[in-house]
């Protein structure tokens, strides 16, 4: 995904948001234009510095083999395809400064080669000094914003922990598990497990790790912002909306490829399910294809209304897709196919969905819905396993928490994919999924023609 998603994204993290579009933790992405003063650009010869240099060199090369080697050596949780796509959009990064450095943590500023966008990043290694990345963050700062370089003291640690506990107790989808997480974090605090952590990013990462270690909920996370967070409930202004629209246009709403493959097979690759208010018109399907392949191998999810809209092209009658149960409100929202979508539908065409371990959240909903409805064949790998929509809550000026507040309930299985992911119908490596789906589509079309000729 692109480094930018606009100031509107920042506000969306403070009010409730839906199945996340990102496989990364709740990271703030906003537009940026800032000046750099005196800067240290020498990368230190420390464990974290060496990993950062390896990442920057591999990423800037744009070479798949070098990126694969970096991921294999330092960051196995990363996705080659996602990094390649990120490189294509940014053109790589120029190093502007090394902001701070410790043996296992480095913070830096970089500028996109393809735009004026400047980002603040951090790489933290695992505590065993193995050279393996524990967390990687990259965010941008809004125009004119002032960054605050804070150190976490005892009072701030306690305040953030109190905010985490308060929000978990009030909103988390499973109240019993919320209490267990709150108790565990409280015990860690009493034992002094957090006492030595003074870096705010490191503190947020550690809290996230502790919460996810107990819940195994990949949507749950604490995030630090070096820029003051807007008040709860504050809506984005007109300028921010314009910026968001321009960014969506620039990235074509994450719709990366729309092609007609041999044998008149449609191919649609998109990497998120963005807000249909801005991106609904971007869904331009190929009206006269004989089969359709949806490539969700790098799709991190998004808005269930967009899932609803895209799904509607595959049905010609009202179809119940999914339900979301909100624990606090004790209320269920149903999602059905829309009565109308622009253009021609593909209701009678064979459909295939490509998946990988990076397919997450709303992309998993799309996949799970179609699988249970027997409307598409799923080809690839088991998906990431995140079925809880998340809401962002401000803890204080710098810290926030993303709390999963509801759970998906499929109307057919009465279950969801949380923690397990969606199993493919045809299991192949993600890199081979497109070739396999094309083969299956050709076989299906051939079979249909033979049956038609008999009748």
Tab-separated table of C-alpha atoms in Angstrom, residues 163-182 211-221 325-329 385-391 393 401-407 418-419:
chain	number	residue	atom	x	y	z
A	163	UNK	CA	-6.697	3.683	29.028
A	164	UNK	CA	-6.062	0.262	27.506
A	165	UNK	CA	-7.926	-1.472	30.322
A	166	UNK	CA	-10.810	1.000	30.204
A	167	UNK	CA	-11.354	0.572	26.468
A	168	UNK	CA	-10.986	-3.197	26.538
A	169	UNK	CA	-13.533	-3.453	29.325
A	170	UNK	CA	-16.041	-1.229	27.573
A	171	UNK	CA	-15.723	-2.341	23.958
A	172	UNK	CA	-13.855	-5.614	23.375
A	173	UNK	CA	-15.959	-8.228	21.620
A	174	UNK	CA	-15.430	-10.875	24.332
A	175	UNK	CA	-15.766	-9.352	27.834
A	176	UNK	CA	-14.271	-12.367	29.645
A	177	UNK	CA	-11.167	-12.258	27.474
A	178	UNK	CA	-11.011	-8.480	27.896
A	179	UNK	CA	-10.810	-8.960	31.651
A	180	UNK	CA	-8.076	-11.579	31.317
A	181	UNK	CA	-6.030	-9.249	29.117
A	182	UNK	CA	-6.554	-6.368	31.547
A	211	UNK	CA	-2.489	-8.258	24.273
A	212	UNK	CA	-2.229	-10.296	21.099
A	213	UNK	CA	-0.249	-12.991	22.903
A	214	UNK	CA	-3.267	-13.698	25.080
A	215	UNK	CA	-6.104	-12.950	22.639
A	216	UNK	CA	-4.443	-14.003	19.348
A	217	UNK	CA	-6.548	-11.197	17.879
A	218	UNK	CA	-4.565	-9.574	15.051
A	219	UNK	CA	-6.925	-6.598	14.878
A	220	UNK	CA	-6.101	-5.561	18.454
A	221	UNK	CA	-3.262	-3.106	18.998
A	325	UNK	CA	-22.698	-8.705	15.962
A	326	UNK	CA	-21.786	-5.674	18.123
A	327	UNK	CA	-21.195	-6.833	21.696
A	328	UNK	CA	-21.674	-3.524	23.522
A	329	UNK	CA	-24.827	-2.536	21.631
A	385	UNK	CA	-7.484	-15.146	10.389
A	386	UNK	CA	-8.999	-11.782	11.424
A	387	UNK	CA	-12.812	-11.632	11.689
A	388	UNK	CA	-13.354	-8.828	14.212
A	389	UNK	CA	-14.102	-5.287	12.996
A	390	UNK	CA	-12.090	-2.734	14.946
A	391	UNK	CA	-12.747	0.702	16.401
A	393	UNK	CA	-10.109	4.990	20.593
A	401	UNK	CA	-5.904	1.650	20.890
A	402	UNK	CA	-7.728	-0.282	18.192
A	403	UNK	CA	-10.356	-2.445	19.883
A	404	UNK	CA	-12.234	-5.211	18.043
A	405	UNK	CA	-15.826	-4.508	19.053
A	406	UNK	CA	-17.855	-7.027	17.024
A	407	UNK	CA	-17.639	-10.430	15.390
A	418	UNK	CA	-11.188	-15.640	13.415
A	419	UNK	CA	-7.915	-17.300	14.345
